[in-house]
GROMACS .gro file of C-alpha atoms in nm:
model
  308
    1UNK     CA    1   5.401   0.021   5.921
    2UNK     CA    2   5.529  -0.309   5.750
    3UNK     CA    3   5.893  -0.312   5.634
    4UNK     CA    4   5.998  -0.338   5.290
    5UNK     CA    5   6.160  -0.696   5.301
    6UNK     CA    6   5.830  -0.811   5.424
    7UNK     CA    7   5.645  -0.637   5.177
    8UNK     CA    8   5.834  -0.818   4.926
    9UNK     CA    9   5.734  -1.189   5.079
   10UNK     CA   10   5.371  -1.084   5.110
   11UNK     CA   11   5.364  -0.995   4.778
   12UNK     CA   12   5.574  -1.314   4.614
   13UNK     CA   13   5.313  -1.495   4.858
   14UNK     CA   14   5.009  -1.369   4.694
   15UNK     CA   15   5.114  -1.376   4.300
   16UNK     CA   16   5.389  -1.622   4.305
   17UNK     CA   17   5.464  -1.767   3.950
   18UNK     CA   18   5.160  -1.587   3.812
   19UNK     CA   19   5.365  -1.258   3.806
   20UNK     CA   20   5.579  -1.410   3.533
   21UNK     CA   21   5.245  -1.449   3.306
   22UNK     CA   22   5.125  -1.153   3.404
   23UNK     CA   23   5.380  -0.882   3.395
   24UNK     CA   24   5.403  -0.910   2.984
   25UNK     CA   25   5.014  -0.894   2.972
   26UNK     CA   26   5.041  -0.540   3.230
   27UNK     CA   27   5.341  -0.415   2.995
   28UNK     CA   28   5.109  -0.496   2.666
   29UNK     CA   29   4.847  -0.254   2.825
   30UNK     CA   30   5.097   0.006   2.956
   31UNK     CA   31   5.268   0.044   2.638
   32UNK     CA   32   4.964   0.088   2.447
   33UNK     CA   33   4.848   0.342   2.670
   34UNK     CA   34   5.169   0.533   2.682
   35UNK     CA   35   5.246   0.476   2.337
   36UNK     CA   36   5.615   0.346   2.456
   37UNK     CA   37   5.761   0.013   2.531
   38UNK     CA   38   6.027   0.174   2.702
   39UNK     CA   39   5.783   0.441   2.920
   40UNK     CA   40   5.535   0.117   2.942
   41UNK     CA   41   5.853  -0.057   3.136
   42UNK     CA   42   5.856   0.273   3.366
   43UNK     CA   43   5.536   0.319   3.445
   44UNK     CA   44   5.479  -0.102   3.513
   45UNK     CA   45   5.822  -0.082   3.765
   46UNK     CA   46   5.639   0.201   3.942
   47UNK     CA   47   5.291   0.000   3.965
   48UNK     CA   48   5.447  -0.296   4.068
   49UNK     CA   49   5.622  -0.077   4.352
   50UNK     CA   50   5.278   0.066   4.443
   51UNK     CA   51   5.114  -0.270   4.477
   52UNK     CA   52   5.384  -0.412   4.684
   53UNK     CA   53   5.341  -0.131   4.919
   54UNK     CA   54   4.957  -0.137   4.909
   55UNK     CA   55   4.959  -0.499   4.980
   56UNK     CA   56   4.998  -0.556   5.325
   57UNK     CA   57   4.694  -0.315   5.375
   58UNK     CA   58   4.451  -0.480   5.130
   59UNK     CA   59   4.510  -0.858   5.152
   60UNK     CA   60   4.320  -1.073   5.150
   61UNK     CA   61   4.268  -0.963   4.769
   62UNK     CA   62   3.961  -1.150   4.622
   63UNK     CA   63   4.094  -1.108   4.236
   64UNK     CA   64   4.477  -1.033   4.266
   65UNK     CA   65   4.505  -0.995   3.900
   66UNK     CA   66   4.219  -0.702   3.863
   67UNK     CA   67   4.380  -0.545   4.120
   68UNK     CA   68   4.703  -0.520   4.003
   69UNK     CA   69   4.572  -0.411   3.685
   70UNK     CA   70   4.380  -0.131   3.872
   71UNK     CA   71   4.704  -0.004   4.009
   72UNK     CA   72   4.839  -0.021   3.672
   73UNK     CA   73   4.602   0.158   3.488
   74UNK     CA   74   4.643   0.439   3.752
   75UNK     CA   75   4.993   0.429   3.740
   76UNK     CA   76   4.949   0.506   3.327
   77UNK     CA   77   4.692   0.783   3.386
   78UNK     CA   78   4.963   0.943   3.615
   79UNK     CA   79   5.184   0.932   3.387
   80UNK     CA   80   5.028   1.084   3.123
   81UNK     CA   81   4.894   1.361   3.341
   82UNK     CA   82   5.237   1.438   3.428
   83UNK     CA   83   5.327   1.415   3.041
   84UNK     CA   84   5.006   1.679   3.013
   85UNK     CA   85   4.851   1.418   2.736
   86UNK     CA   86   4.504   1.391   2.964
   87UNK     CA   87   4.293   1.579   2.770
   88UNK     CA   88   3.982   1.392   2.728
   89UNK     CA   89   3.780   1.444   3.040
   90UNK     CA   90   3.458   1.336   2.915
   91UNK     CA   91   3.091   1.311   3.075
   92UNK     CA   92   3.007   0.956   3.197
   93UNK     CA   93   2.618   0.965   2.991
   94UNK     CA   94   2.408   0.709   3.121
   95UNK     CA   95   2.350   0.572   2.780
   96UNK     CA   96   2.186   0.244   2.695
   97UNK     CA   97   2.430   0.094   2.467
   98UNK     CA   98   2.522  -0.263   2.360
   99UNK     CA   99   2.852  -0.363   2.254
  100UNK     CA  100   2.848  -0.550   1.946
  101UNK     CA  101   3.097  -0.863   1.993
  102UNK     CA  102   3.407  -0.809   1.694
  103UNK     CA  103   3.489  -1.021   1.424
  104UNK     CA  104   3.806  -1.230   1.421
  105UNK     CA  105   3.913  -0.986   1.153
  106UNK     CA  106   3.830  -0.699   1.319
  107UNK     CA  107   3.989  -0.840   1.658
  108UNK     CA  108   4.316  -0.909   1.472
  109UNK     CA  109   4.317  -0.567   1.341
  110UNK     CA  110   4.303  -0.426   1.674
  111UNK     CA  111   4.557  -0.623   1.829
  112UNK     CA  112   4.790  -0.559   1.577
  113UNK     CA  113   4.718  -0.189   1.561
  114UNK     CA  114   5.094   0.033   1.632
  115UNK     CA  115   5.135   0.239   1.959
  116UNK     CA  116   5.125   0.551   1.754
  117UNK     CA  117   4.778   0.505   1.623
  118UNK     CA  118   4.627   0.394   1.963
  119UNK     CA  119   4.815   0.719   2.123
  120UNK     CA  120   4.589   0.915   1.882
  121UNK     CA  121   4.278   0.803   2.101
  122UNK     CA  122   4.141   0.989   2.395
  123UNK     CA  123   4.256   0.810   2.717
  124UNK     CA  124   3.957   0.665   2.864
  125UNK     CA  125   3.875   0.538   2.511
  126UNK     CA  126   4.201   0.411   2.445
  127UNK     CA  127   4.189   0.218   2.811
  128UNK     CA  128   3.850   0.067   2.725
  129UNK     CA  129   3.955  -0.080   2.388
  130UNK     CA  130   4.271  -0.219   2.492
  131UNK     CA  131   4.130  -0.375   2.788
  132UNK     CA  132   3.844  -0.550   2.603
  133UNK     CA  133   3.985  -0.577   2.251
  134UNK     CA  134   4.349  -0.642   2.294
  135UNK     CA  135   4.372  -0.809   2.663
  136UNK     CA  136   4.015  -0.976   2.647
  137UNK     CA  137   3.853  -0.867   3.021
  138UNK     CA  138   3.479  -0.854   3.010
  139UNK     CA  139   3.297  -0.541   3.063
  140UNK     CA  140   3.236  -0.600   3.429
  141UNK     CA  141   3.595  -0.656   3.499
  142UNK     CA  142   3.704  -0.335   3.292
  143UNK     CA  143   3.472  -0.115   3.538
  144UNK     CA  144   3.620  -0.277   3.797
  145UNK     CA  145   3.977  -0.184   3.676
  146UNK     CA  146   3.923   0.176   3.544
  147UNK     CA  147   3.588   0.313   3.787
  148UNK     CA  148   3.385   0.402   3.494
  149UNK     CA  149   3.024   0.278   3.508
  150UNK     CA  150   2.896   0.025   3.275
  151UNK     CA  151   2.709   0.286   3.057
  152UNK     CA  152   2.991   0.516   3.003
  153UNK     CA  153   3.203   0.199   2.914
  154UNK     CA  154   2.979   0.108   2.654
  155UNK     CA  155   3.005   0.426   2.506
  156UNK     CA  156   3.359   0.469   2.530
  157UNK     CA  157   3.431   0.138   2.386
  158UNK     CA  158   3.170   0.250   2.090
  159UNK     CA  159   3.331   0.566   2.014
  160UNK     CA  160   3.661   0.439   2.063
  161UNK     CA  161   3.631   0.147   1.821
  162UNK     CA  162   3.502   0.411   1.562
  163UNK     CA  163   3.799   0.641   1.622
  164UNK     CA  164   4.026   0.348   1.597
  165UNK     CA  165   3.932   0.245   1.252
  166UNK     CA  166   3.948   0.633   1.142
  167UNK     CA  167   4.277   0.706   1.250
  168UNK     CA  168   4.451   0.374   1.171
  169UNK     CA  169   4.324   0.469   0.791
  170UNK     CA  170   4.458   0.784   0.835
  171UNK     CA  171   4.863   0.699   0.934
  172UNK     CA  172   5.066   0.987   1.046
  173UNK     CA  173   5.428   1.024   0.872
  174UNK     CA  174   5.693   1.037   1.115
  175UNK     CA  175   6.060   1.161   1.014
  176UNK     CA  176   6.337   0.939   1.153
  177UNK     CA  177   6.616   1.102   1.400
  178UNK     CA  178   6.933   1.186   1.221
  179UNK     CA  179   7.209   1.056   1.441
  180UNK     CA  180   7.508   1.263   1.483
  181UNK     CA  181   7.892   1.145   1.408
  182UNK     CA  182   7.957   1.125   1.779
  183UNK     CA  183   7.639   0.932   1.869
  184UNK     CA  184   7.719   0.687   1.567
  185UNK     CA  185   8.079   0.631   1.695
  186UNK     CA  186   7.966   0.553   2.033
  187UNK     CA  187   7.703   0.302   1.935
  188UNK     CA  188   7.954   0.158   1.681
  189UNK     CA  189   8.241   0.130   1.959
  190UNK     CA  190   8.022  -0.047   2.214
  191UNK     CA  191   7.884  -0.323   1.943
  192UNK     CA  192   8.187  -0.328   1.778
  193UNK     CA  193   8.397  -0.443   2.127
  194UNK     CA  194   8.109  -0.689   2.250
  195UNK     CA  195   8.079  -0.836   1.882
  196UNK     CA  196   8.498  -0.894   1.958
  197UNK     CA  197   8.442  -1.020   2.284
  198UNK     CA  198   8.658  -0.734   2.423
  199UNK     CA  199   8.473  -0.635   2.732
  200UNK     CA  200   8.759  -0.510   2.918
  201UNK     CA  201   8.789  -0.254   2.659
  202UNK     CA  202   8.392  -0.202   2.760
  203UNK     CA  203   8.477  -0.189   3.131
  204UNK     CA  204   8.736   0.104   3.082
  205UNK     CA  205   8.450   0.315   2.944
  206UNK     CA  206   8.239   0.251   3.234
  207UNK     CA  207   8.175   0.577   3.465
  208UNK     CA  208   8.237   0.577   3.837
  209UNK     CA  209   7.872   0.650   3.906
  210UNK     CA  210   7.776   0.393   3.596
  211UNK     CA  211   7.424   0.194   3.656
  212UNK     CA  212   7.333  -0.089   3.497
  213UNK     CA  213   6.943  -0.190   3.494
  214UNK     CA  214   6.860  -0.578   3.376
  215UNK     CA  215   6.516  -0.497   3.338
  216UNK     CA  216   6.278  -0.706   3.571
  217UNK     CA  217   6.593  -0.869   3.734
  218UNK     CA  218   6.852  -0.652   3.903
  219UNK     CA  219   7.020  -0.295   3.922
  220UNK     CA  220   7.356  -0.239   3.988
  221UNK     CA  221   7.532   0.061   4.088
  222UNK     CA  222   7.899   0.173   4.044
  223UNK     CA  223   8.210   0.055   3.840
  224UNK     CA  224   8.274  -0.253   4.073
  225UNK     CA  225   7.936  -0.404   4.041
  226UNK     CA  226   7.867  -0.321   3.671
  227UNK     CA  227   8.200  -0.464   3.558
  228UNK     CA  228   8.031  -0.790   3.641
  229UNK     CA  229   7.751  -0.723   3.438
  230UNK     CA  230   7.946  -0.840   3.129
  231UNK     CA  231   8.029  -1.179   3.316
  232UNK     CA  232   7.763  -1.372   3.174
  233UNK     CA  233   7.789  -1.242   2.833
  234UNK     CA  234   8.161  -1.311   2.821
  235UNK     CA  235   8.057  -1.698   2.897
  236UNK     CA  236   7.835  -1.766   2.580
  237UNK     CA  237   7.851  -1.661   2.207
  238UNK     CA  238   7.530  -1.691   2.077
  239UNK     CA  239   7.468  -1.287   2.109
  240UNK     CA  240   7.559  -1.058   1.836
  241UNK     CA  241   7.483  -0.718   1.822
  242UNK     CA  242   7.362  -0.426   1.569
  243UNK     CA  243   7.241  -0.087   1.582
  244UNK     CA  244   6.890   0.040   1.550
  245UNK     CA  245   6.623   0.266   1.707
  246UNK     CA  246   6.367   0.169   1.973
  247UNK     CA  247   6.069   0.429   1.922
  248UNK     CA  248   6.359   0.694   1.718
  249UNK     CA  249   6.618   0.635   2.037
  250UNK     CA  250   6.937   0.517   1.955
  251UNK     CA  251   6.963   0.148   2.068
  252UNK     CA  252   7.167  -0.169   2.058
  253UNK     CA  253   6.956  -0.446   1.889
  254UNK     CA  254   7.053  -0.818   2.020
  255UNK     CA  255   7.053  -1.092   1.792
  256UNK     CA  256   7.044  -1.444   1.871
  257UNK     CA  257   7.274  -1.644   1.634
  258UNK     CA  258   7.091  -1.924   1.435
  259UNK     CA  259   6.771  -1.953   1.218
  260UNK     CA  260   6.572  -1.633   1.354
  261UNK     CA  261   6.895  -1.393   1.336
  262UNK     CA  262   6.752  -1.157   1.114
  263UNK     CA  263   6.544  -1.014   1.402
  264UNK     CA  264   6.626  -0.885   1.738
  265UNK     CA  265   6.543  -1.078   2.026
  266UNK     CA  266   6.576  -0.775   2.272
  267UNK     CA  267   6.760  -0.430   2.265
  268UNK     CA  268   6.985  -0.249   2.540
  269UNK     CA  269   6.974   0.142   2.567
  270UNK     CA  270   7.297   0.309   2.661
  271UNK     CA  271   7.356   0.676   2.804
  272UNK     CA  272   7.700   0.816   2.806
  273UNK     CA  273   7.862   1.110   2.958
  274UNK     CA  274   8.108   1.214   2.726
  275UNK     CA  275   8.283   0.911   2.583
  276UNK     CA  276   8.212   0.722   2.914
  277UNK     CA  277   7.912   0.483   2.971
  278UNK     CA  278   7.684   0.603   3.208
  279UNK     CA  279   7.378   0.415   3.187
  280UNK     CA  280   7.297   0.052   3.070
  281UNK     CA  281   6.964  -0.068   3.055
  282UNK     CA  282   6.930  -0.413   2.916
  283UNK     CA  283   6.602  -0.606   2.810
  284UNK     CA  284   6.721  -0.906   2.782
  285UNK     CA  285   6.463  -1.054   3.082
  286UNK     CA  286   6.187  -0.873   2.961
  287UNK     CA  287   6.169  -0.948   2.585
  288UNK     CA  288   5.786  -0.882   2.600
  289UNK     CA  289   5.880  -0.530   2.519
  290UNK     CA  290   5.964  -0.626   2.175
  291UNK     CA  291   5.634  -0.764   2.097
  292UNK     CA  292   5.501  -0.399   1.996
  293UNK     CA  293   5.772  -0.200   1.967
  294UNK     CA  294   5.847   0.058   1.687
  295UNK     CA  295   6.220  -0.105   1.550
  296UNK     CA  296   6.461  -0.011   1.251
  297UNK     CA  297   6.797  -0.159   1.193
  298UNK     CA  298   7.073   0.125   1.130
  299UNK     CA  299   7.377   0.105   0.891
  300UNK     CA  300   7.642   0.309   1.131
  301UNK     CA  301   7.882   0.396   0.809
  302UNK     CA  302   7.972   0.778   0.914
  303UNK     CA  303   7.969   1.010   0.606
  304UNK     CA  304   8.221   1.298   0.489
  305UNK     CA  305   7.885   1.497   0.617
  306UNK     CA  306   7.916   1.359   0.970
  307UNK     CA  307   8.289   1.414   1.000
  308UNK     CA  308   8.240   1.792   0.909
   0.00000   0.00000   0.00000
């Protein structure tokens, strides 16, 4: 068996700089398949790990992009099965059907469709529409990625487009989560100390077994390693933090000070064990996750009702 270090070398030689372009594209697909930019990153990392392990036996690969997408597609299906969402085991009828090209307006509408709306499509219809109408793959390429026959794919695209138009016209109202006073206080503490450049106060709140994941770059473990996480931030003052929700989850929103300061550049997820920081998940190097994220900016003012 090839050693993990060699897997990395073979993977880098095969994909090289292309992975920087492919990774956001793969995430875009996984986000629409799972309905979450956060879950999509988990699926993507799982797919890349599987690809790295499988590559030595598979090389040489005629179409590396298609091969990698097939692995990501299967990883997304595995994720959905684990979440008990795979409920559309359709019969692949051999239907002679022509897939009509979309108008520019229709293509823009589908590309802008929310993740929640895509999740209302059956899985195979969802996958087919995403690969063709969002990512621009051909029928033959989609057949190679998903493993369905060409007639079945045409049927899936036809039904998926119709269903997507129907559900997009009937949005589902979703209630916002209510944060407790404790959740607000922890989020406010982190944001306040960061914006004050008081990184020592944040280091003091690190749990002994803390983990910091700079998504797509490096993972740090333990207080000693994670203490250095704040080093780069301490050497620059262009970032300021705010509070928000990402897909209903409390999050730190990171704004770059300047002309575009009204919209966050990326986000950070925090998990606490009591009042100690247990996990930091920083999307600074995975800003592609913002493309379809459900983001809401929060006011962390604590009311009398929260305190009682």
